[in-house]
Tab-separated table of C-alpha atoms in Angstrom:
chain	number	residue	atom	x	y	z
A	1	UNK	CA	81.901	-22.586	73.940
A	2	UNK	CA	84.546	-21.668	76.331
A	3	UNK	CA	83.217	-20.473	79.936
A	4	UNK	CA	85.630	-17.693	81.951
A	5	UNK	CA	85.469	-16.967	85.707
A	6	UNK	CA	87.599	-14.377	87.138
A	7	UNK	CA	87.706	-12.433	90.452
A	8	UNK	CA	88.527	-8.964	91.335
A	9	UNK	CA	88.658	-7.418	94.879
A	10	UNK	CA	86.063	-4.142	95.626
A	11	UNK	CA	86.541	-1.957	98.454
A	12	UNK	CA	84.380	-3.070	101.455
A	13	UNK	CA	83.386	-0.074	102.259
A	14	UNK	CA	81.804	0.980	98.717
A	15	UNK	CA	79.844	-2.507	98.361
A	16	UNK	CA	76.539	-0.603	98.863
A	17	UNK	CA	77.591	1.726	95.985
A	18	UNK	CA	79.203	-0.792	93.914
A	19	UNK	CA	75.630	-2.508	93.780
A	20	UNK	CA	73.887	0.325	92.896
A	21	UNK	CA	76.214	1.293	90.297
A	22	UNK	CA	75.340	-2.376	88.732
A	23	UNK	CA	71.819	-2.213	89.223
A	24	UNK	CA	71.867	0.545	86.393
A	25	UNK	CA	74.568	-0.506	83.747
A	26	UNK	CA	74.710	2.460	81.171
A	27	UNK	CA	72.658	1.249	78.345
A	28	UNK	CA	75.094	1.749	75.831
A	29	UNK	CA	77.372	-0.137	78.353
A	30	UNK	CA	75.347	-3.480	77.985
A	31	UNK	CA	74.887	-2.938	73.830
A	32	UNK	CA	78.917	-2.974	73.874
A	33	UNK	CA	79.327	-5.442	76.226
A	34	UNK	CA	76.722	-7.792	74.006
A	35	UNK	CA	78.091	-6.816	70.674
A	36	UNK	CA	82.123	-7.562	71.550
A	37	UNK	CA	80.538	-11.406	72.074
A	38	UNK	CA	80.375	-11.909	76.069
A	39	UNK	CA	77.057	-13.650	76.269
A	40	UNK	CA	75.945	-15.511	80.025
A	41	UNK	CA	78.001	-12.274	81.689
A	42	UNK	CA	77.156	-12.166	85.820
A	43	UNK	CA	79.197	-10.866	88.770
A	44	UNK	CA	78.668	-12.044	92.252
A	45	UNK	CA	79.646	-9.950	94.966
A	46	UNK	CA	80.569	-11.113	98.282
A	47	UNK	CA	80.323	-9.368	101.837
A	48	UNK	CA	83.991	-8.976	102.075
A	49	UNK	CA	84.424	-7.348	98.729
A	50	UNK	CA	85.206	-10.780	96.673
A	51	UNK	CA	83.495	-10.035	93.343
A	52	UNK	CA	83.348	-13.443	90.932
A	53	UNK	CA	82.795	-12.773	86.962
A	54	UNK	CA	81.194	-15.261	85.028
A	55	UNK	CA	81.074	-15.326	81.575
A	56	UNK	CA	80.498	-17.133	78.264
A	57	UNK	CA	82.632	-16.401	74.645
A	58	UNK	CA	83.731	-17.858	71.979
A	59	UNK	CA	87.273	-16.072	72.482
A	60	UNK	CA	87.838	-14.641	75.380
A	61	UNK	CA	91.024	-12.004	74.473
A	62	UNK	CA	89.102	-10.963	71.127
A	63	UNK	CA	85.890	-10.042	73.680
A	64	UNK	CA	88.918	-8.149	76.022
A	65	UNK	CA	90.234	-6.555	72.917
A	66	UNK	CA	86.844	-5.172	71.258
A	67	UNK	CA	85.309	-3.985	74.888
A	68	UNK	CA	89.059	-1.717	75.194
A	69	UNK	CA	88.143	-0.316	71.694
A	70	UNK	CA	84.710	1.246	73.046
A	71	UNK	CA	84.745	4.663	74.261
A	72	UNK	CA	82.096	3.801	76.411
A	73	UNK	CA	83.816	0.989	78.124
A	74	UNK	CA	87.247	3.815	79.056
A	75	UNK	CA	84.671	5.658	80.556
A	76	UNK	CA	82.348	2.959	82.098
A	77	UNK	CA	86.007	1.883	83.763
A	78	UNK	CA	87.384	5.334	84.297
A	79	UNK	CA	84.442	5.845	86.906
A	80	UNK	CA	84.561	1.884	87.999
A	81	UNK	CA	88.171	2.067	89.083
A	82	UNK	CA	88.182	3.461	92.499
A	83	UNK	CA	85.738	0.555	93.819
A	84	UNK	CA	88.417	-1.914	93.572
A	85	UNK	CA	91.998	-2.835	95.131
A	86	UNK	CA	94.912	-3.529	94.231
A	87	UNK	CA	94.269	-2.441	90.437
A	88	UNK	CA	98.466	-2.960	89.137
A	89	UNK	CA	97.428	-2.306	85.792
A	90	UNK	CA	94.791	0.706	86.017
A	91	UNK	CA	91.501	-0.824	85.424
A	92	UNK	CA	89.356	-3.873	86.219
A	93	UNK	CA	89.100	-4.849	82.714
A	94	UNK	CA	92.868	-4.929	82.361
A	95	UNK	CA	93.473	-6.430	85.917
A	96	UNK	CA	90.671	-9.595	85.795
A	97	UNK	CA	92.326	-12.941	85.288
A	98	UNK	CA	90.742	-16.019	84.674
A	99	UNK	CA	90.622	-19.176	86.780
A	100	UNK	CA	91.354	-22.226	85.349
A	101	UNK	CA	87.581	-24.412	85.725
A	102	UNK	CA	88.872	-27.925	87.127
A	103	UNK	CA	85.196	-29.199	87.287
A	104	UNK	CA	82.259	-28.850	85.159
A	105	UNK	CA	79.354	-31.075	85.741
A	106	UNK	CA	77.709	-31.021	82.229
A	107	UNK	CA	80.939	-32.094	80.445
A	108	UNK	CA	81.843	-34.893	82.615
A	109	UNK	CA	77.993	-36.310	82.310
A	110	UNK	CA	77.971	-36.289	78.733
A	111	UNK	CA	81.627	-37.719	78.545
A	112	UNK	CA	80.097	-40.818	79.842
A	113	UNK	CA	77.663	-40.730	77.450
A	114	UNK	CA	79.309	-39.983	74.432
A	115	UNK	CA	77.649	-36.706	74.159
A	116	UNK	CA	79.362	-33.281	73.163
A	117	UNK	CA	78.169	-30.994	76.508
């Protein structure tokens, strides 16, 4: 099942708020979020505003593509928006781009076994 990291850039001077924000995810934020298939889904903030995403999907475009479709989601971003820079394309959904994983301990351990990881 393919894994996606991506990084975004928050303001450092809204990192308190940013947390707080996260530490109550709108209910029907987290029901959409589960039901559009990203499963394993975890941001990691750092002190200078580096925020990491972490999740797992089965496809990670289709996951993109229902979470747009939500009206919760335009709203959920609406109000996420001004916590992050350099946004070129309007929102943090739109702007997040993957990292390409050049390591993964799991796979490489059960490629010397023979075993599917």
């Amino acid at each position: 099942m393919p894994r996606v990291c991506f990084t975004l850039q928050v303001d450092p001077a809204r990192l308190h708020e940013y947390r707080a924000r996260h530490a109550r995810v709108w209910p029907e934020m987290l029901a959409a979020l589960a039901e559009s298939g990203w499963r394993d889904y975890s941001l990691f903030l750092r002190e200078d505003g580096l925020l990491v995403g972490f999740l797992v999907t089965d496809d990670f475009a289709a996951a993109q593509a229902a979470m747009q479709a939500c009206d919760v989601n335009a709203r959920w971003q609406a109000e996420m928006a001004p916590f992050f820079l350099d946004l070129h394309q309007g929102t943090a959904d739109r702007a997040m781009r993957p990292l390409d994983e050049v390591f993964n301990l799991e796979a490489q351990l059960a490629a010397r076994t023979g075993e599917t990881p």
